[in-house]
PDB file of C-alpha atoms in Angstrom:
ATOM      1  CA  MET A 134       0.000   0.000   0.000  1.00  0.00           C
ATOM      2  CA  LYS A 135       1.241   3.489  -0.869  1.00  0.00           C
ATOM      3  CA  THR A 136       0.690   5.488   2.307  1.00  0.00           C
ATOM      4  CA  ASP A 137       0.633   8.933   0.675  1.00  0.00           C
ATOM      5  CA  ALA A 138      -1.940   7.818  -1.884  1.00  0.00           C
ATOM      6  CA  TRP A 139      -4.126   6.249   0.808  1.00  0.00           C
ATOM      7  CA  ILE A 140      -4.018   9.406   2.943  1.00  0.00           C
ATOM      8  CA  GLN A 141      -4.839  11.626  -0.019  1.00  0.00           C
ATOM      9  CA  LYS A 142      -7.803   9.423  -0.939  1.00  0.00           C
ATOM     10  CA  ASN A 143      -9.229   8.946   2.552  1.00  0.00           C
ATOM     11  CA  MET A 144      -8.588  12.219   4.380  1.00  0.00           C
ATOM     12  CA  PRO A 145     -11.548  14.614   4.176  1.00  0.00           C
ATOM     13  CA  SER A 146     -11.257  18.376   3.950  1.00  0.00           C
ATOM     14  CA  MET A 147     -10.692  20.087   7.302  1.00  0.00           C
ATOM     15  CA  VAL A 148     -11.811  23.533   6.238  1.00  0.00           C
ATOM     16  CA  GLY A 149     -13.605  25.115   9.187  1.00  0.00           C
ATOM     17  CA  LYS A 150     -11.914  22.816  11.715  1.00  0.00           C
ATOM     18  CA  THR A 151      -9.335  23.878  14.309  1.00  0.00           C
ATOM     19  CA  VAL A 152      -6.510  21.600  15.433  1.00  0.00           C
ATOM     20  CA  ALA A 153      -4.488  22.355  18.568  1.00  0.00           C
ATOM     21  CA  ILE A 154      -1.167  20.528  18.644  1.00  0.00           C
ATOM     22  CA  SER A 155       1.646  20.413  21.175  1.00  0.00           C
ATOM     23  CA  GLY A 156       5.208  19.905  20.005  1.00  0.00           C
ATOM     24  CA  ALA A 157       4.270  21.510  16.697  1.00  0.00           C
ATOM     25  CA  THR A 158       7.803  22.653  15.830  1.00  0.00           C
ATOM     26  CA  GLY A 159       9.423  19.212  16.130  1.00  0.00           C
ATOM     27  CA  GLY A 160       9.820  16.508  13.485  1.00  0.00           C
ATOM     28  CA  ILE A 161       6.439  14.769  13.742  1.00  0.00           C
ATOM     29  CA  GLY A 162       4.749  18.020  14.759  1.00  0.00           C
ATOM     30  CA  GLN A 163       5.994  19.852  11.700  1.00  0.00           C
ATOM     31  CA  GLU A 164       4.759  17.130   9.368  1.00  0.00           C
ATOM     32  CA  LEU A 165       1.375  17.121  11.090  1.00  0.00           C
ATOM     33  CA  CYS A 166       1.102  20.905  10.765  1.00  0.00           C
ATOM     34  CA  ARG A 167       2.025  20.835   7.097  1.00  0.00           C
ATOM     35  CA  HIS A 168      -0.424  18.025   6.339  1.00  0.00           C
ATOM     36  CA  LEU A 169      -3.288  19.580   8.310  1.00  0.00           C
ATOM     37  CA  ALA A 170      -2.672  22.995   6.764  1.00  0.00           C
ATOM     38  CA  GLY A 171      -2.884  21.356   3.358  1.00  0.00           C
ATOM     39  CA  LEU A 172      -6.321  20.014   4.302  1.00  0.00           C
ATOM     40  CA  GLY A 173      -7.491  23.518   5.206  1.00  0.00           C
ATOM     41  CA  ALA A 174      -7.436  23.263   9.022  1.00  0.00           C
ATOM     42  CA  ALA A 175      -6.787  26.230  11.290  1.00  0.00           C
ATOM     43  CA  LEU A 176      -3.829  25.534  13.592  1.00  0.00           C
ATOM     44  CA  LEU A 177      -3.217  26.360  17.235  1.00  0.00           C
ATOM     45  CA  LEU A 178       0.424  25.684  18.111  1.00  0.00           C
ATOM     46  CA  LEU A 179       0.962  24.769  21.768  1.00  0.00           C
ATOM     47  CA  ASP A 180       4.693  25.105  22.385  1.00  0.00           C
ATOM     48  CA  ARG A 181       6.999  26.540  25.023  1.00  0.00           C
ATOM     49  CA  ASN A 182       9.235  28.402  22.557  1.00  0.00           C
ATOM     50  CA  SER A 183       7.171  31.304  21.232  1.00  0.00           C
ATOM     51  CA  ASP A 184       9.843  32.570  18.840  1.00  0.00           C
ATOM     52  CA  ARG A 185      10.246  29.172  17.218  1.00  0.00           C
ATOM     53  CA  SER A 186       6.483  28.670  16.983  1.00  0.00           C
ATOM     54  CA  ASN A 187       5.828  32.057  15.404  1.00  0.00           C
ATOM     55  CA  ALA A 188       8.696  31.535  12.955  1.00  0.00           C
ATOM     56  CA  TRP A 189       7.217  28.162  11.990  1.00  0.00           C
ATOM     57  CA  ILE A 190       3.808  29.759  11.466  1.00  0.00           C
ATOM     58  CA  GLU A 191       5.318  32.348   9.119  1.00  0.00           C
ATOM     59  CA  LYS A 192       7.102  29.608   7.201  1.00  0.00           C
ATOM     60  CA  LEU A 193       3.869  27.624   6.866  1.00  0.00           C
ATOM     61  CA  LYS A 194       2.054  30.707   5.577  1.00  0.00           C
ATOM     62  CA  VAL A 195       4.532  30.950   2.725  1.00  0.00           C
ATOM     63  CA  GLU A 196       3.462  27.468   1.651  1.00  0.00           C
ATOM     64  CA  PHE A 197      -0.203  27.936   2.623  1.00  0.00           C
ATOM     65  CA  PRO A 198      -1.085  31.646   2.253  1.00  0.00           C
ATOM     66  CA  ALA A 199      -4.664  31.190   3.479  1.00  0.00           C
ATOM     67  CA  LEU A 200      -3.559  29.455   6.684  1.00  0.00           C
ATOM     68  CA  ASN A 201      -5.167  30.606   9.935  1.00  0.00           C
ATOM     69  CA  ALA A 202      -2.681  29.853  12.712  1.00  0.00           C
ATOM     70  CA  ARG A 203      -1.668  31.199  16.100  1.00  0.00           C
ATOM     71  CA  HIS A 204       0.435  30.225  19.077  1.00  0.00           C
ATOM     72  CA  LEU A 205      -0.253  29.645  22.770  1.00  0.00           C
ATOM     73  CA  ARG A 206       2.706  29.178  25.087  1.00  0.00           C
ATOM     74  CA  LEU A 207       2.547  25.762  26.738  1.00  0.00           C
ATOM     75  CA  ASP A 208       5.412  24.351  28.783  1.00  0.00           C
ATOM     76  CA  LEU A 209       4.395  20.906  30.001  1.00  0.00           C
ATOM     77  CA  ALA A 210       6.982  21.086  32.776  1.00  0.00           C
ATOM     78  CA  ASP A 211       5.449  24.352  34.047  1.00  0.00           C
ATOM     79  CA  PHE A 212       2.032  23.529  35.465  1.00  0.00           C
ATOM     80  CA  GLU A 213       0.937  27.168  35.549  1.00  0.00           C
ATOM     81  CA  THR A 214       1.054  27.299  31.754  1.00  0.00           C
ATOM     82  CA  VAL A 215      -0.638  23.891  31.569  1.00  0.00           C
ATOM     83  CA  ARG A 216      -3.516  25.132  33.720  1.00  0.00           C
ATOM     84  CA  ALA A 217      -3.796  28.434  31.835  1.00  0.00           C
ATOM     85  CA  VAL A 218      -3.887  26.795  28.395  1.00  0.00           C
ATOM     86  CA  THR A 219      -6.378  24.201  29.630  1.00  0.00           C
ATOM     87  CA  GLU A 220      -8.728  26.946  30.798  1.00  0.00           C
ATOM     88  CA  GLU A 221      -8.443  28.775  27.483  1.00  0.00           C
ATOM     89  CA  LEU A 222      -9.191  25.593  25.543  1.00  0.00           C
ATOM     90  CA  ARG A 223     -12.150  24.904  27.824  1.00  0.00           C
ATOM     91  CA  VAL A 224     -13.660  28.241  26.817  1.00  0.00           C
ATOM     92  CA  THR A 225     -12.805  27.957  23.102  1.00  0.00           C
ATOM     93  CA  PRO A 226     -12.228  24.236  22.474  1.00  0.00           C
ATOM     94  CA  PRO A 227     -10.628  23.079  19.221  1.00  0.00           C
ATOM     95  CA  ASP A 228     -12.129  20.352  17.080  1.00  0.00           C
ATOM     96  CA  TYR A 229      -9.005  18.226  17.578  1.00  0.00           C
ATOM     97  CA  LEU A 230      -6.364  18.299  20.303  1.00  0.00           C
ATOM     98  CA  ILE A 231      -3.136  16.447  19.550  1.00  0.00           C
ATOM     99  CA  PHE A 232      -0.640  15.705  22.336  1.00  0.00           C
ATOM    100  CA  ASN A 233       2.537  15.315  20.328  1.00  0.00           C
ATOM    101  CA  ALA A 234       5.144  16.970  22.566  1.00  0.00           C
ATOM    102  CA  GLY A 235       7.513  14.767  24.546  1.00  0.00           C
ATOM    103  CA  ALA A 236      10.843  14.898  26.333  1.00  0.00           C
ATOM    104  CA  TYR A 237      13.402  12.128  26.514  1.00  0.00           C
ATOM    105  CA  HIS A 238      17.094  12.962  26.577  1.00  0.00           C
ATOM    106  CA  VAL A 239      16.905  16.061  28.812  1.00  0.00           C
ATOM    107  CA  PRO A 240      18.335  16.997  32.238  1.00  0.00           C
ATOM    108  CA  ARG A 241      16.030  15.748  34.971  1.00  0.00           C
ATOM    109  CA  TYR A 242      14.753  17.860  37.840  1.00  0.00           C
ATOM    110  CA  THR A 243      11.780  18.141  40.208  1.00  0.00           C
ATOM    111  CA  THR A 244       9.048  20.454  38.958  1.00  0.00           C
ATOM    112  CA  SER A 245       7.212  23.077  41.019  1.00  0.00           C
ATOM    113  CA  ILE A 246       4.403  20.605  41.753  1.00  0.00           C
ATOM    114  CA  GLY A 247       6.812  17.896  42.891  1.00  0.00           C
ATOM    115  CA  HIS A 248       7.096  15.583  39.891  1.00  0.00           C
ATOM    116  CA  ASP A 249      10.072  14.374  37.898  1.00  0.00           C
ATOM    117  CA  ASN A 250      10.046  16.681  34.859  1.00  0.00           C
ATOM    118  CA  VAL A 251      10.202  13.835  32.314  1.00  0.00           C
ATOM    119  CA  PHE A 252       7.274  12.096  34.023  1.00  0.00           C
ATOM    120  CA  GLN A 253       5.280  15.327  34.160  1.00  0.00           C
ATOM    121  CA  ILE A 254       5.949  16.322  30.536  1.00  0.00           C
ATOM    122  CA  ASN A 255       5.059  12.923  29.122  1.00  0.00           C
ATOM    123  CA  PHE A 256       2.249  11.895  31.462  1.00  0.00           C
ATOM    124  CA  VAL A 257       1.015  14.213  34.227  1.00  0.00           C
ATOM    125  CA  SER A 258       0.408  17.353  32.136  1.00  0.00           C
ATOM    126  CA  PRO A 259      -1.190  15.790  29.045  1.00  0.00           C
ATOM    127  CA  TYR A 260      -3.322  13.522  31.241  1.00  0.00           C
ATOM    128  CA  TYR A 261      -4.507  16.504  33.272  1.00  0.00           C
ATOM    129  CA  MET A 262      -5.425  18.390  30.102  1.00  0.00           C
ATOM    130  CA  ALA A 263      -7.244  15.394  28.627  1.00  0.00           C
ATOM    131  CA  HIS A 264      -9.112  14.765  31.879  1.00  0.00           C
ATOM    132  CA  GLU A 265     -10.234  18.380  32.162  1.00  0.00           C
ATOM    133  CA  LEU A 266     -11.113  18.863  28.493  1.00  0.00           C
ATOM    134  CA  LEU A 267     -12.735  15.493  27.782  1.00  0.00           C
ATOM    135  CA  PRO A 268     -16.308  16.621  28.638  1.00  0.00           C
ATOM    136  CA  VAL A 269     -16.244  19.680  26.386  1.00  0.00           C
ATOM    137  CA  MET A 270     -14.476  17.808  23.575  1.00  0.00           C
ATOM    138  CA  ARG A 271     -17.043  15.019  23.803  1.00  0.00           C
ATOM    139  CA  GLU A 272     -19.913  17.530  23.813  1.00  0.00           C
ATOM    140  CA  ARG A 273     -18.715  19.164  20.590  1.00  0.00           C
ATOM    141  CA  GLY A 274     -17.936  15.836  18.911  1.00  0.00           C
ATOM    142  CA  GLY A 275     -14.218  16.599  19.010  1.00  0.00           C
ATOM    143  CA  ARG A 276     -11.286  14.267  19.308  1.00  0.00           C
ATOM    144  CA  ILE A 277      -8.181  14.036  21.497  1.00  0.00           C
ATOM    145  CA  VAL A 278      -5.183  12.273  19.974  1.00  0.00           C
ATOM    146  CA  ALA A 279      -2.121  11.328  22.033  1.00  0.00           C
ATOM    147  CA  VAL A 280       1.186  10.200  20.566  1.00  0.00           C
ATOM    148  CA  GLY A 281       2.470   7.286  22.607  1.00  0.00           C
ATOM    149  CA  SER A 282       5.696   5.317  22.269  1.00  0.00           C
ATOM    150  CA  ILE A 283       6.854   1.732  21.983  1.00  0.00           C
ATOM    151  CA  ALA A 284       9.373   2.710  24.659  1.00  0.00           C
ATOM    152  CA  HIS A 285       6.753   1.473  27.140  1.00  0.00           C
ATOM    153  CA  ASN A 286       8.258  -1.942  26.409  1.00  0.00           C
ATOM    154  CA  TYR A 287      11.574  -0.935  27.977  1.00  0.00           C
ATOM    155  CA  SER A 288      10.434  -1.814  31.505  1.00  0.00           C
ATOM    156  CA  HIS A 289       7.587  -2.824  33.805  1.00  0.00           C
ATOM    157  CA  ILE A 290       5.486  -0.779  36.214  1.00  0.00           C
ATOM    158  CA  ASP A 291       7.143  -0.434  39.611  1.00  0.00           C
ATOM    159  CA  LEU A 292       4.583   0.412  42.294  1.00  0.00           C
ATOM    160  CA  GLU A 293       7.419   1.197  44.684  1.00  0.00           C
ATOM    161  CA  ASP A 294       8.802   3.804  42.302  1.00  0.00           C
ATOM    162  CA  ILE A 295       5.950   5.069  40.114  1.00  0.00           C
ATOM    163  CA  GLU A 296       7.949   7.868  38.474  1.00  0.00           C
ATOM    164  CA  PHE A 297      11.157   5.833  38.076  1.00  0.00           C
ATOM    165  CA  LEU A 298      13.065   8.307  40.231  1.00  0.00           C
ATOM    166  CA  THR A 299      15.689   5.665  40.988  1.00  0.00           C
ATOM    167  CA  ARG A 300      16.319   4.921  37.303  1.00  0.00           C
ATOM    168  CA  LYS A 301      19.114   6.711  35.515  1.00  0.00           C
ATOM    169  CA  GLN A 302      18.366   5.526  31.973  1.00  0.00           C
ATOM    170  CA  SER A 303      16.389   8.165  30.089  1.00  0.00           C
ATOM    171  CA  SER A 304      14.760   5.561  27.862  1.00  0.00           C
ATOM    172  CA  LYS A 305      13.195   3.760  30.830  1.00  0.00           C
ATOM    173  CA  VAL A 306      11.928   6.952  32.477  1.00  0.00           C
ATOM    174  CA  TYR A 307      10.457   8.181  29.192  1.00  0.00           C
ATOM    175  CA  GLY A 308       8.926   4.803  28.372  1.00  0.00           C
ATOM    176  CA  ASN A 309       7.428   4.515  31.837  1.00  0.00           C
ATOM    177  CA  ALA A 310       5.737   7.912  31.498  1.00  0.00           C
ATOM    178  CA  LYS A 311       4.400   7.065  28.031  1.00  0.00           C
ATOM    179  CA  ARG A 312       3.043   3.760  29.332  1.00  0.00           C
ATOM    180  CA  PHE A 313       1.079   5.569  32.034  1.00  0.00           C
ATOM    181  CA  LEU A 314      -0.212   8.051  29.456  1.00  0.00           C
ATOM    182  CA  MET A 315      -1.409   5.412  27.019  1.00  0.00           C
ATOM    183  CA  PHE A 316      -3.025   3.168  29.612  1.00  0.00           C
ATOM    184  CA  ALA A 317      -4.549   6.040  31.605  1.00  0.00           C
ATOM    185  CA  LEU A 318      -6.118   7.687  28.554  1.00  0.00           C
ATOM    186  CA  PHE A 319      -7.478   4.325  27.452  1.00  0.00           C
ATOM    187  CA  GLY A 320      -9.209   4.044  30.825  1.00  0.00           C
ATOM    188  CA  LEU A 321     -10.338   7.673  30.829  1.00  0.00           C
ATOM    189  CA  ASP A 322     -12.285   7.452  27.564  1.00  0.00           C
ATOM    190  CA  LYS A 323     -14.649   4.679  28.610  1.00  0.00           C
ATOM    191  CA  ASP A 324     -16.909   4.923  25.567  1.00  0.00           C
ATOM    192  CA  GLY A 325     -13.931   4.849  23.192  1.00  0.00           C
ATOM    193  CA  LYS A 326     -15.254   7.702  21.069  1.00  0.00           C
ATOM    194  CA  THR A 327     -13.218  10.759  22.036  1.00  0.00           C
ATOM    195  CA  ILE A 328      -9.599   9.734  22.703  1.00  0.00           C
ATOM    196  CA  THR A 329      -7.202   8.022  20.312  1.00  0.00           C
ATOM    197  CA  VAL A 330      -3.748   6.832  21.357  1.00  0.00           C
ATOM    198  CA  ALA A 331      -1.151   5.903  18.751  1.00  0.00           C
ATOM    199  CA  HIS A 332       2.590   5.673  18.421  1.00  0.00           C
ATOM    200  CA  PRO A 333       4.787   6.330  15.386  1.00  0.00           C
ATOM    201  CA  GLY A 334       6.969   3.231  15.659  1.00  0.00           C
ATOM    202  CA  ILE A 335      10.709   3.638  15.140  1.00  0.00           C
ATOM    203  CA  THR A 336      10.993   7.170  13.841  1.00  0.00           C
ATOM    204  CA  LEU A 337      13.916   9.589  13.567  1.00  0.00           C
ATOM    205  CA  THR A 338      12.616  12.684  15.352  1.00  0.00           C
ATOM    206  CA  ASN A 339      13.849  15.224  17.890  1.00  0.00           C
ATOM    207  CA  ILE A 340      13.379  12.507  20.514  1.00  0.00           C
ATOM    208  CA  THR A 341      16.112  10.387  18.896  1.00  0.00           C
ATOM    209  CA  ALA A 342      18.251  13.327  17.784  1.00  0.00           C
ATOM    210  CA  HIS A 343      20.858  12.532  20.428  1.00  0.00           C
ATOM    211  CA  TYR A 344      21.861   9.478  18.383  1.00  0.00           C
ATOM    212  CA  PRO A 345      24.449  10.230  15.671  1.00  0.00           C
ATOM    213  CA  LYS A 346      22.755   9.683  12.303  1.00  0.00           C
ATOM    214  CA  LEU A 347      25.202   6.944  11.344  1.00  0.00           C
ATOM    215  CA  ILE A 348      24.534   5.059  14.573  1.00  0.00           C
ATOM    216  CA  TYR A 349      20.778   5.493  14.123  1.00  0.00           C
ATOM    217  CA  ALA A 350      20.978   4.187  10.551  1.00  0.00           C
ATOM    218  CA  ILE A 351      22.635   1.028  11.892  1.00  0.00           C
ATOM    219  CA  ILE A 352      20.406   0.368  14.908  1.00  0.00           C
ATOM    220  CA  LYS A 353      16.969   1.288  13.558  1.00  0.00           C
ATOM    221  CA  HIS A 354      16.485  -2.002  11.684  1.00  0.00           C
ATOM    222  CA  PRO A 355      17.355  -4.275  14.644  1.00  0.00           C
ATOM    223  CA  MET A 356      15.085  -2.075  16.783  1.00  0.00           C
ATOM    224  CA  LYS A 357      12.175  -2.867  14.457  1.00  0.00           C
ATOM    225  CA  VAL A 358      12.806  -6.565  15.007  1.00  0.00           C
ATOM    226  CA  ILE A 359      13.232  -6.318  18.757  1.00  0.00           C
ATOM    227  CA  PHE A 360      10.088  -4.309  19.512  1.00  0.00           C
ATOM    228  CA  MET A 361       6.564  -5.468  18.805  1.00  0.00           C
ATOM    229  CA  SER A 362       4.510  -3.790  16.124  1.00  0.00           C
ATOM    230  CA  PRO A 363       1.714  -1.382  17.162  1.00  0.00           C
ATOM    231  CA  ARG A 364      -1.575  -2.880  18.328  1.00  0.00           C
TER     232      ARG A 364
END
């Protein structure tokens, strides 16, 4: 199957629809923005770096002159911005909310609300937003989409160390947080009509940018064999 041809044939127009997306300036986020803009959607970029987001919007407008796009500052490690953006989206909800942002190979610290920053960025903050916005999204027939990760296979849940504070390996901490996100959202959307959770498989993005490209080119094929396919 040719993926591009299938998408072009099966994706409806999104003119009149608004899509809010976190991590919009990263690898997957950029491709999502470009694709959605091509379908006519209005974009709401939820990112912590305002300069980068606004620059990306201007670049998109060169390619899509009719694009309606704006930026809201959202730092998933800063719960004040998480709460503020959640309240704004509650008042003016988008048609689709995509949780794409993630953090993996970053310095770890304890956030202002007492969580490991990697755990908060990848689980606590997006779960809070989904929990708070689910009723209004369901009422308007909207959809919440969360990008998960096969990194949940790196380890098992440890009830004695929920946030993996004793683990030093970034991959395990990240995978643990993504596991909680995927499972928790699955349980949150009991009717299965409002929340979708998916993961992109083995993909070269900002998350894997710490690998030298040569090393990544060598290891990506064995990684596809080692890890199970999406289900």
